Each structure stands twice: as structure tokens, then as C-alpha cells.
């Protein structure tokens, strides 16, 4: 298969992101962060997209290899969460797409942040005959309300592995030969096509399809490579566990101005990178956040709006403090989860 690319493969391994035009600049920022930290890397940095014309010519001088994706096989899946596009399925065509160029791929979602170097070491340590390695979903260590516990249990029972395994799909270490030999990409896409009602039942998309097809085949990757869930993305918790990759799975993203103080601590770095790529870049503010309310007062009456913002500040303080105290109580469960994984 002939690929349209911005240049040849230079290594046998690659870190790869896949997205449509809307997230291209963010994907490039993730890649540039990796290039900055991984000073002795022996892997390529790839950004794959079906929107080839959206790549500015100037970006092709960056230390990033761009690859065009043919998404003809991707199902016309309408995610039950309207803000999530069918682009989440692109990851599952990558092993077949890139099998001629790379033996191993480390796929990353665009809403990740490399906190400290270590990717080269991960490639060096990841040996053995497996198709996919992924971190367990933190559903295993959450302490939510009873209704959420029931939904989590049903999710794992319906779509997880036989031993109750359920994996997070935002970071996937894939060996292309094994992945292609087992036909995993096609099987995942077929499940999403034929079992869309099951995915909608759980309000999930490609991650649920991945687990339904391959949970029993996936090798557990340490959660330190996919530190996700807003409960665990708190400064003191992150400093305690010292993960490599932060994954902002919730609505608060580091390229958006919002209320989460930990996520907001990365705003300046993202804004600087996005401005470098596009001098006309303007940061967006999450609707309903405190910064947004300061510019869009709800009532148009000074005292009422001041009280509304004060109440919002109080809720923010309670939310981010309370989540921390509840999560600290789950440290033992997280320690056991980390100890149970195969690749770290």
C-alpha cells in the first residue's frame, strides 16, 4: 500500500497520534513536547490524519512525520457523546496502515501530556509476543456513588475480559505484525458497525469496542503511562505517583481556559506551542467556567452576578479539594493495580 507521507520512516518504532483537522495542531504540540524531552529517542514521531490538505507546508519542516489515513473502513459511528467524533476509531487502522514502516507503535490520544521522559525506555523494556498493551481503566479504583458502581460493573461484565479486565484506550502499545496477524483492527471496526446498540447502551465508542474484541488479549501496561480520570489528576496525587503520561479524559483540557487548577497549570505551555504553529491562535474558554462567567454574567445585575461568581468559586474549591481526599483513600487499590501490570 502506498502512503502519502511528509517523509520516510527513520526508525523501526514510532509514537503516533491520529486525528482530524480539528486536533492537528494539538497533536503536533504533543509530538513537539516529546521531541523536547526525549533527547536520545530512537523512534519516529508521527501524526496521522485523513485531512492532508489541512497540514500547513511550514509544519513539514518540524521533527514530525505526517501520514495520510484512508478512513474508508472506519464505520459511520455516531458517538452517544456528541462532542466525540468518529476520529477516535482512527487508532485501530494504524497497525495495518503502518506495518510496512514500523514494528511497534505507541499510540497516544491528543489530550495527553508527557510529564517526564521515558518513552525510549518503555520501547526498550517492552519485549514479548503481544499485539496490544494498555493500561487498566481506573474504573477499577474509582470510589463513585452506588449508581455509578452499578454502571461500572455492568460495563465490565458486558464488554470486559473474562477475568474482569477493562482497559483504557488512550495509550496503546501495539506490535504491528501481531496486531495485523490477528486481524484486530478489522474485528474492532466490525464490532462497532454490528454492535452499535451495545456501545450506545454504555454511552461509549471505540474503547468499548476494543475491550469487547481484545480485552483477553491485551497485556497490562502500567497506569503510569496513562494517568487518567479527573479524580486522579490532582497535584499531590500526581507528585506521589510520578506518572510519565497525563491523560485529560474529562472536559477540562490543557489548551482550554477552565476551572481545574491542575489542568490550568499547563495552559501557558499549550498556548505558546499553539501560537507558534498558528500566530492567529486565540485561547478558548470553557462555557460556564468562572473565567467565562466573568465575561458573560448571567443576570446583568452587578451584586447578583458577584454573588453567583462567589458561589462558583466556593464550589470549585470544594470540588477539587473533596475529590483529592476521597481519592487518597483509594491509594492501596491503585498500588495493587500498578503492581499487577506486566509492562512498566
PDB file of C-alpha atoms in Angstrom, residues 58-298:
ATOM      1  CA  UNK A  58       5.658  25.054   7.183  1.00  0.00           C
ATOM      2  CA  UNK A  59       4.803  22.207   9.567  1.00  0.00           C
ATOM      3  CA  UNK A  60       6.578  19.732   7.312  1.00  0.00           C
ATOM      4  CA  UNK A  61       9.890  21.181   8.499  1.00  0.00           C
ATOM      5  CA  UNK A  62       9.109  20.101  12.064  1.00  0.00           C
ATOM      6  CA  UNK A  63      10.546  16.862  13.562  1.00  0.00           C
ATOM      7  CA  UNK A  64       7.216  15.167  12.870  1.00  0.00           C
ATOM      8  CA  UNK A  65       6.310  12.702  10.123  1.00  0.00           C
ATOM      9  CA  UNK A  66       2.827  13.249   8.724  1.00  0.00           C
ATOM     10  CA  UNK A  67       0.959  10.269   7.265  1.00  0.00           C
ATOM     11  CA  UNK A  68      -2.355  10.347   5.422  1.00  0.00           C
ATOM     12  CA  UNK A  69      -5.036   7.934   6.662  1.00  0.00           C
ATOM     13  CA  UNK A  70      -7.549   6.310   4.347  1.00  0.00           C
ATOM     14  CA  UNK A  71     -10.622   6.130   6.587  1.00  0.00           C
ATOM     15  CA  UNK A  72     -12.882   4.309   4.141  1.00  0.00           C
ATOM     16  CA  UNK A  73     -13.092   1.341   6.527  1.00  0.00           C
ATOM     17  CA  UNK A  74     -13.929   3.419   9.602  1.00  0.00           C
ATOM     18  CA  UNK A  75     -17.610   2.932  10.499  1.00  0.00           C
ATOM     19  CA  UNK A  76     -20.003   5.851  10.285  1.00  0.00           C
ATOM     20  CA  UNK A  77     -20.442   5.570  14.044  1.00  0.00           C
ATOM     21  CA  UNK A  78     -22.303   8.353  15.818  1.00  0.00           C
ATOM     22  CA  UNK A  79     -20.897   8.560  19.322  1.00  0.00           C
ATOM     23  CA  UNK A  80     -23.540   8.920  22.060  1.00  0.00           C
ATOM     24  CA  UNK A  81     -21.457  11.802  23.415  1.00  0.00           C
ATOM     25  CA  UNK A  82     -21.956  14.362  20.668  1.00  0.00           C
ATOM     26  CA  UNK A  83     -18.616  16.126  21.156  1.00  0.00           C
ATOM     27  CA  UNK A  84     -16.625  12.948  20.366  1.00  0.00           C
ATOM     28  CA  UNK A  85     -16.007  12.372  16.660  1.00  0.00           C
ATOM     29  CA  UNK A  86     -15.556   9.196  14.655  1.00  0.00           C
ATOM     30  CA  UNK A  87     -11.856  10.100  14.638  1.00  0.00           C
ATOM     31  CA  UNK A  88     -11.475   8.077  17.836  1.00  0.00           C
ATOM     32  CA  UNK A  89     -11.624   4.971  15.646  1.00  0.00           C
ATOM     33  CA  UNK A  90      -8.592   6.012  13.577  1.00  0.00           C
ATOM     34  CA  UNK A  91      -6.221   4.374  16.069  1.00  0.00           C
ATOM     35  CA  UNK A  92      -7.488   0.943  15.075  1.00  0.00           C
ATOM     36  CA  UNK A  93      -6.406   1.255  11.429  1.00  0.00           C
ATOM     37  CA  UNK A  94      -2.856   2.349  12.309  1.00  0.00           C
ATOM     38  CA  UNK A  95      -1.130  -1.053  12.705  1.00  0.00           C
ATOM     39  CA  UNK A  96      -2.234  -2.198   9.241  1.00  0.00           C
ATOM     40  CA  UNK A  97      -1.556   1.243   7.765  1.00  0.00           C
ATOM     41  CA  UNK A  98       1.988   1.431   9.152  1.00  0.00           C
ATOM     42  CA  UNK A  99       3.005  -2.247   9.266  1.00  0.00           C
ATOM     43  CA  UNK A 100       5.471  -1.827   6.405  1.00  0.00           C
ATOM     44  CA  UNK A 101       7.222   1.036   8.201  1.00  0.00           C
ATOM     45  CA  UNK A 102       7.182   0.156  11.888  1.00  0.00           C
ATOM     46  CA  UNK A 103       7.394  -2.931  14.104  1.00  0.00           C
ATOM     47  CA  UNK A 104       5.936  -1.133  17.126  1.00  0.00           C
ATOM     48  CA  UNK A 105       3.624   1.817  17.611  1.00  0.00           C
ATOM     49  CA  UNK A 106       2.890   3.743  20.777  1.00  0.00           C
ATOM     50  CA  UNK A 107      -0.453   5.350  20.042  1.00  0.00           C
ATOM     51  CA  UNK A 108      -1.381   8.460  22.067  1.00  0.00           C
ATOM     52  CA  UNK A 109      -4.630  10.389  22.243  1.00  0.00           C
ATOM     53  CA  UNK A 110      -4.245  14.097  21.550  1.00  0.00           C
ATOM     54  CA  UNK A 111      -5.320  15.027  25.089  1.00  0.00           C
ATOM     55  CA  UNK A 112      -2.176  13.607  26.698  1.00  0.00           C
ATOM     56  CA  UNK A 113       0.876  15.340  28.122  1.00  0.00           C
ATOM     57  CA  UNK A 114       4.309  13.774  28.533  1.00  0.00           C
ATOM     58  CA  UNK A 115       5.175  14.814  32.077  1.00  0.00           C
ATOM     59  CA  UNK A 116       8.703  13.380  32.131  1.00  0.00           C
ATOM     60  CA  UNK A 117      10.903  11.490  29.665  1.00  0.00           C
ATOM     61  CA  UNK A 118      10.860   7.726  29.488  1.00  0.00           C
ATOM     62  CA  UNK A 119       9.271   6.667  26.207  1.00  0.00           C
ATOM     63  CA  UNK A 120      12.524   5.295  24.826  1.00  0.00           C
ATOM     64  CA  UNK A 121      12.911   3.212  27.961  1.00  0.00           C
ATOM     65  CA  UNK A 122       9.383   1.881  27.519  1.00  0.00           C
ATOM     66  CA  UNK A 123      10.188   0.737  23.983  1.00  0.00           C
ATOM     67  CA  UNK A 124      13.417  -0.844  25.241  1.00  0.00           C
ATOM     68  CA  UNK A 125      11.664  -2.801  28.021  1.00  0.00           C
ATOM     69  CA  UNK A 126       8.571  -3.875  26.080  1.00  0.00           C
ATOM     70  CA  UNK A 127       9.514  -7.351  24.905  1.00  0.00           C
ATOM     71  CA  UNK A 128       7.460 -10.441  24.250  1.00  0.00           C
ATOM     72  CA  UNK A 129       4.890 -11.645  21.790  1.00  0.00           C
ATOM     73  CA  UNK A 130       1.802  -9.462  22.164  1.00  0.00           C
ATOM     74  CA  UNK A 131      -0.435  -7.412  19.887  1.00  0.00           C
ATOM     75  CA  UNK A 132      -1.580  -4.689  22.295  1.00  0.00           C
ATOM     76  CA  UNK A 133      -0.531  -3.430  25.705  1.00  0.00           C
ATOM     77  CA  UNK A 134      -2.783  -0.933  27.504  1.00  0.00           C
ATOM     78  CA  UNK A 135      -3.296   0.464  30.987  1.00  0.00           C
ATOM     79  CA  UNK A 136      -6.274  -0.736  33.024  1.00  0.00           C
ATOM     80  CA  UNK A 137      -9.090   1.757  33.169  1.00  0.00           C
ATOM     81  CA  UNK A 138      -9.278   3.489  36.533  1.00  0.00           C
ATOM     82  CA  UNK A 139     -12.858   2.245  36.866  1.00  0.00           C
ATOM     83  CA  UNK A 140     -11.144  -0.426  38.968  1.00  0.00           C
ATOM     84  CA  UNK A 141     -10.094   2.093  41.635  1.00  0.00           C
ATOM     85  CA  UNK A 142     -12.842   4.696  41.498  1.00  0.00           C
ATOM     86  CA  UNK A 143     -14.966   5.307  44.574  1.00  0.00           C
ATOM     87  CA  UNK A 144     -18.149   6.668  42.964  1.00  0.00           C
ATOM     88  CA  UNK A 145     -21.777   6.677  44.005  1.00  0.00           C
ATOM     89  CA  UNK A 146     -23.692   3.372  44.102  1.00  0.00           C
ATOM     90  CA  UNK A 147     -25.393   4.023  40.763  1.00  0.00           C
ATOM     91  CA  UNK A 148     -22.050   4.606  39.111  1.00  0.00           C
ATOM     92  CA  UNK A 149     -20.629   1.475  40.711  1.00  0.00           C
ATOM     93  CA  UNK A 150     -23.503  -0.489  39.188  1.00  0.00           C
ATOM     94  CA  UNK A 151     -22.905   1.040  35.744  1.00  0.00           C
ATOM     95  CA  UNK A 152     -19.180   0.336  36.021  1.00  0.00           C
ATOM     96  CA  UNK A 153     -19.876  -3.269  36.979  1.00  0.00           C
ATOM     97  CA  UNK A 154     -22.263  -3.724  34.061  1.00  0.00           C
ATOM     98  CA  UNK A 155     -19.726  -2.177  31.698  1.00  0.00           C
ATOM     99  CA  UNK A 156     -17.001  -4.629  32.710  1.00  0.00           C
ATOM    100  CA  UNK A 157     -19.406  -7.582  32.695  1.00  0.00           C
ATOM    101  CA  UNK A 158     -20.735  -6.788  29.209  1.00  0.00           C
ATOM    102  CA  UNK A 159     -17.576  -5.617  27.473  1.00  0.00           C
ATOM    103  CA  UNK A 160     -14.567  -6.545  29.616  1.00  0.00           C
ATOM    104  CA  UNK A 161     -12.373  -9.611  29.741  1.00  0.00           C
ATOM    105  CA  UNK A 162     -13.275 -12.923  31.341  1.00  0.00           C
ATOM    106  CA  UNK A 163     -11.350 -12.001  34.476  1.00  0.00           C
ATOM    107  CA  UNK A 164     -12.988  -8.585  34.779  1.00  0.00           C
ATOM    108  CA  UNK A 165     -10.284  -6.699  32.892  1.00  0.00           C
ATOM    109  CA  UNK A 166     -11.190  -3.418  31.226  1.00  0.00           C
ATOM    110  CA  UNK A 167      -8.587  -1.209  29.542  1.00  0.00           C
ATOM    111  CA  UNK A 168      -8.243   2.475  28.730  1.00  0.00           C
ATOM    112  CA  UNK A 169      -7.611   3.101  25.009  1.00  0.00           C
ATOM    113  CA  UNK A 170      -5.879   6.494  25.131  1.00  0.00           C
ATOM    114  CA  UNK A 171      -2.376   4.973  25.188  1.00  0.00           C
ATOM    115  CA  UNK A 172      -1.807   1.754  23.259  1.00  0.00           C
ATOM    116  CA  UNK A 173       1.499  -0.008  22.677  1.00  0.00           C
ATOM    117  CA  UNK A 174       0.954  -2.140  19.575  1.00  0.00           C
ATOM    118  CA  UNK A 175       3.182  -4.585  17.704  1.00  0.00           C
ATOM    119  CA  UNK A 176       2.080  -4.277  14.135  1.00  0.00           C
ATOM    120  CA  UNK A 177       2.844  -7.818  12.893  1.00  0.00           C
ATOM    121  CA  UNK A 178       0.905  -9.470  15.718  1.00  0.00           C
ATOM    122  CA  UNK A 179      -1.939  -6.947  15.517  1.00  0.00           C
ATOM    123  CA  UNK A 180      -2.364  -7.481  11.767  1.00  0.00           C
ATOM    124  CA  UNK A 181      -1.989 -11.273  12.013  1.00  0.00           C
ATOM    125  CA  UNK A 182      -4.877 -11.409  14.499  1.00  0.00           C
ATOM    126  CA  UNK A 183      -6.984  -9.048  12.390  1.00  0.00           C
ATOM    127  CA  UNK A 184      -7.722  -6.908  15.427  1.00  0.00           C
ATOM    128  CA  UNK A 185      -8.306  -3.650  13.576  1.00  0.00           C
ATOM    129  CA  UNK A 186     -10.954  -5.143  11.314  1.00  0.00           C
ATOM    130  CA  UNK A 187     -12.606  -7.004  14.188  1.00  0.00           C
ATOM    131  CA  UNK A 188     -12.877  -3.846  16.306  1.00  0.00           C
ATOM    132  CA  UNK A 189     -14.345  -1.856  13.427  1.00  0.00           C
ATOM    133  CA  UNK A 190     -16.757  -4.688  12.656  1.00  0.00           C
ATOM    134  CA  UNK A 191     -17.942  -4.781  16.271  1.00  0.00           C
ATOM    135  CA  UNK A 192     -18.636  -1.030  16.199  1.00  0.00           C
ATOM    136  CA  UNK A 193     -20.608  -1.490  12.992  1.00  0.00           C
ATOM    137  CA  UNK A 194     -22.660  -4.515  14.046  1.00  0.00           C
ATOM    138  CA  UNK A 195     -22.986  -3.867  17.795  1.00  0.00           C
ATOM    139  CA  UNK A 196     -23.515  -0.101  17.840  1.00  0.00           C
ATOM    140  CA  UNK A 197     -26.530  -0.555  20.121  1.00  0.00           C
ATOM    141  CA  UNK A 198     -24.323  -2.140  22.794  1.00  0.00           C
ATOM    142  CA  UNK A 199     -21.879   0.777  22.633  1.00  0.00           C
ATOM    143  CA  UNK A 200     -24.718   3.277  22.862  1.00  0.00           C
ATOM    144  CA  UNK A 201     -26.124   1.432  25.863  1.00  0.00           C
ATOM    145  CA  UNK A 202     -22.938   2.259  27.754  1.00  0.00           C
ATOM    146  CA  UNK A 203     -22.505   5.691  26.121  1.00  0.00           C
ATOM    147  CA  UNK A 204     -19.089   4.618  24.814  1.00  0.00           C
ATOM    148  CA  UNK A 205     -17.364   4.200  21.479  1.00  0.00           C
ATOM    149  CA  UNK A 206     -14.124   2.663  20.250  1.00  0.00           C
ATOM    150  CA  UNK A 207     -12.714   1.944  23.731  1.00  0.00           C
ATOM    151  CA  UNK A 208     -15.653  -0.320  24.493  1.00  0.00           C
ATOM    152  CA  UNK A 209     -15.281  -1.994  21.090  1.00  0.00           C
ATOM    153  CA  UNK A 210     -11.571  -2.571  21.760  1.00  0.00           C
ATOM    154  CA  UNK A 211     -12.354  -4.256  25.071  1.00  0.00           C
ATOM    155  CA  UNK A 212     -15.192  -6.331  23.681  1.00  0.00           C
ATOM    156  CA  UNK A 213     -12.907  -7.757  20.994  1.00  0.00           C
ATOM    157  CA  UNK A 214      -9.494  -7.856  22.651  1.00  0.00           C
ATOM    158  CA  UNK A 215      -9.641  -7.470  26.463  1.00  0.00           C
ATOM    159  CA  UNK A 216      -8.453 -11.047  26.980  1.00  0.00           C
ATOM    160  CA  UNK A 217      -5.530 -10.479  24.601  1.00  0.00           C
ATOM    161  CA  UNK A 218      -4.266  -7.169  25.983  1.00  0.00           C
ATOM    162  CA  UNK A 219      -1.094  -7.125  28.082  1.00  0.00           C
ATOM    163  CA  UNK A 220      -1.467  -4.776  31.086  1.00  0.00           C
ATOM    164  CA  UNK A 221       0.609  -1.611  30.833  1.00  0.00           C
ATOM    165  CA  UNK A 222       1.408   0.318  33.985  1.00  0.00           C
ATOM    166  CA  UNK A 223      -1.080   3.115  34.761  1.00  0.00           C
ATOM    167  CA  UNK A 224       1.945   5.410  34.986  1.00  0.00           C
ATOM    168  CA  UNK A 225       1.831   5.502  31.175  1.00  0.00           C
ATOM    169  CA  UNK A 226      -1.820   6.546  31.067  1.00  0.00           C
ATOM    170  CA  UNK A 227      -2.648   8.510  34.213  1.00  0.00           C
ATOM    171  CA  UNK A 228      -6.270   9.433  33.592  1.00  0.00           C
ATOM    172  CA  UNK A 229      -9.560  10.246  35.356  1.00  0.00           C
ATOM    173  CA  UNK A 230     -10.157  13.653  36.923  1.00  0.00           C
ATOM    174  CA  UNK A 231     -10.166  12.111  40.412  1.00  0.00           C
ATOM    175  CA  UNK A 232      -6.505  11.199  39.996  1.00  0.00           C
ATOM    176  CA  UNK A 233      -5.323  14.310  38.162  1.00  0.00           C
ATOM    177  CA  UNK A 234      -4.592  16.290  41.317  1.00  0.00           C
ATOM    178  CA  UNK A 235      -1.230  17.868  42.007  1.00  0.00           C
ATOM    179  CA  UNK A 236      -0.401  15.995  45.205  1.00  0.00           C
ATOM    180  CA  UNK A 237      -1.563  12.666  43.766  1.00  0.00           C
ATOM    181  CA  UNK A 238       0.437  13.134  40.570  1.00  0.00           C
ATOM    182  CA  UNK A 239       3.513  14.088  42.594  1.00  0.00           C
ATOM    183  CA  UNK A 240       3.038  11.000  44.778  1.00  0.00           C
ATOM    184  CA  UNK A 241       2.825   8.532  41.868  1.00  0.00           C
ATOM    185  CA  UNK A 242       5.120  10.397  39.450  1.00  0.00           C
ATOM    186  CA  UNK A 243       3.475   9.149  36.207  1.00  0.00           C
ATOM    187  CA  UNK A 244       5.001   9.627  32.768  1.00  0.00           C
ATOM    188  CA  UNK A 245       1.892  10.491  30.748  1.00  0.00           C
ATOM    189  CA  UNK A 246      -1.074  12.540  31.950  1.00  0.00           C
ATOM    190  CA  UNK A 247      -4.308  11.894  30.069  1.00  0.00           C
ATOM    191  CA  UNK A 248      -7.043  14.517  30.393  1.00  0.00           C
ATOM    192  CA  UNK A 249     -10.054  12.344  29.673  1.00  0.00           C
ATOM    193  CA  UNK A 250     -12.650  14.747  31.063  1.00  0.00           C
ATOM    194  CA  UNK A 251     -13.959  18.010  29.613  1.00  0.00           C
ATOM    195  CA  UNK A 252     -11.119  20.101  31.093  1.00  0.00           C
ATOM    196  CA  UNK A 253      -8.317  20.160  28.519  1.00  0.00           C
ATOM    197  CA  UNK A 254      -4.944  21.895  28.902  1.00  0.00           C
ATOM    198  CA  UNK A 255      -5.500  24.009  25.766  1.00  0.00           C
ATOM    199  CA  UNK A 256      -8.769  25.447  27.153  1.00  0.00           C
ATOM    200  CA  UNK A 257      -9.206  28.007  29.932  1.00  0.00           C
ATOM    201  CA  UNK A 258     -11.370  26.395  32.631  1.00  0.00           C
ATOM    202  CA  UNK A 259     -11.671  25.915  36.409  1.00  0.00           C
ATOM    203  CA  UNK A 260      -9.419  22.942  37.178  1.00  0.00           C
ATOM    204  CA  UNK A 261      -6.272  24.475  38.736  1.00  0.00           C
ATOM    205  CA  UNK A 262      -4.054  21.489  37.909  1.00  0.00           C
ATOM    206  CA  UNK A 263      -5.051  21.326  34.248  1.00  0.00           C
ATOM    207  CA  UNK A 264      -4.901  25.111  34.024  1.00  0.00           C
ATOM    208  CA  UNK A 265      -1.271  24.968  35.095  1.00  0.00           C
ATOM    209  CA  UNK A 266      -0.455  23.660  31.609  1.00  0.00           C
ATOM    210  CA  UNK A 267      -2.352  26.398  29.742  1.00  0.00           C
ATOM    211  CA  UNK A 268       0.664  28.634  29.131  1.00  0.00           C
ATOM    212  CA  UNK A 269       2.763  25.845  27.628  1.00  0.00           C
ATOM    213  CA  UNK A 270      -0.027  24.807  25.265  1.00  0.00           C
ATOM    214  CA  UNK A 271      -0.868  28.368  24.302  1.00  0.00           C
ATOM    215  CA  UNK A 272       2.792  29.052  23.486  1.00  0.00           C
ATOM    216  CA  UNK A 273       3.026  25.966  21.263  1.00  0.00           C
ATOM    217  CA  UNK A 274      -0.284  26.602  19.507  1.00  0.00           C
ATOM    218  CA  UNK A 275       0.699  30.214  18.858  1.00  0.00           C
ATOM    219  CA  UNK A 276       3.999  29.013  17.400  1.00  0.00           C
ATOM    220  CA  UNK A 277       2.075  26.817  14.964  1.00  0.00           C
ATOM    221  CA  UNK A 278      -0.609  29.428  14.271  1.00  0.00           C
ATOM    222  CA  UNK A 279       0.196  33.071  15.125  1.00  0.00           C
ATOM    223  CA  UNK A 280      -3.528  33.816  14.975  1.00  0.00           C
ATOM    224  CA  UNK A 281      -4.368  31.312  17.700  1.00  0.00           C
ATOM    225  CA  UNK A 282      -6.855  32.556  20.313  1.00  0.00           C
ATOM    226  CA  UNK A 283      -7.459  30.516  23.502  1.00  0.00           C
ATOM    227  CA  UNK A 284     -10.993  29.282  24.133  1.00  0.00           C
ATOM    228  CA  UNK A 285     -12.733  29.398  27.491  1.00  0.00           C
ATOM    229  CA  UNK A 286     -14.951  26.575  28.647  1.00  0.00           C
ATOM    230  CA  UNK A 287     -18.560  27.726  28.797  1.00  0.00           C
ATOM    231  CA  UNK A 288     -19.849  28.025  32.348  1.00  0.00           C
ATOM    232  CA  UNK A 289     -16.391  28.240  33.914  1.00  0.00           C
ATOM    233  CA  UNK A 290     -15.521  31.080  36.259  1.00  0.00           C
ATOM    234  CA  UNK A 291     -13.427  32.908  33.629  1.00  0.00           C
ATOM    235  CA  UNK A 292     -16.322  32.546  31.181  1.00  0.00           C
ATOM    236  CA  UNK A 293     -18.835  33.910  33.718  1.00  0.00           C
ATOM    237  CA  UNK A 294     -16.661  36.951  34.300  1.00  0.00           C
ATOM    238  CA  UNK A 295     -17.168  37.881  30.648  1.00  0.00           C
ATOM    239  CA  UNK A 296     -20.730  36.563  30.336  1.00  0.00           C
ATOM    240  CA  UNK A 297     -22.564  37.496  33.555  1.00  0.00           C
ATOM    241  CA  UNK A 298     -25.735  35.530  33.993  1.00  0.00           C
TER     242      UNK A 298
END
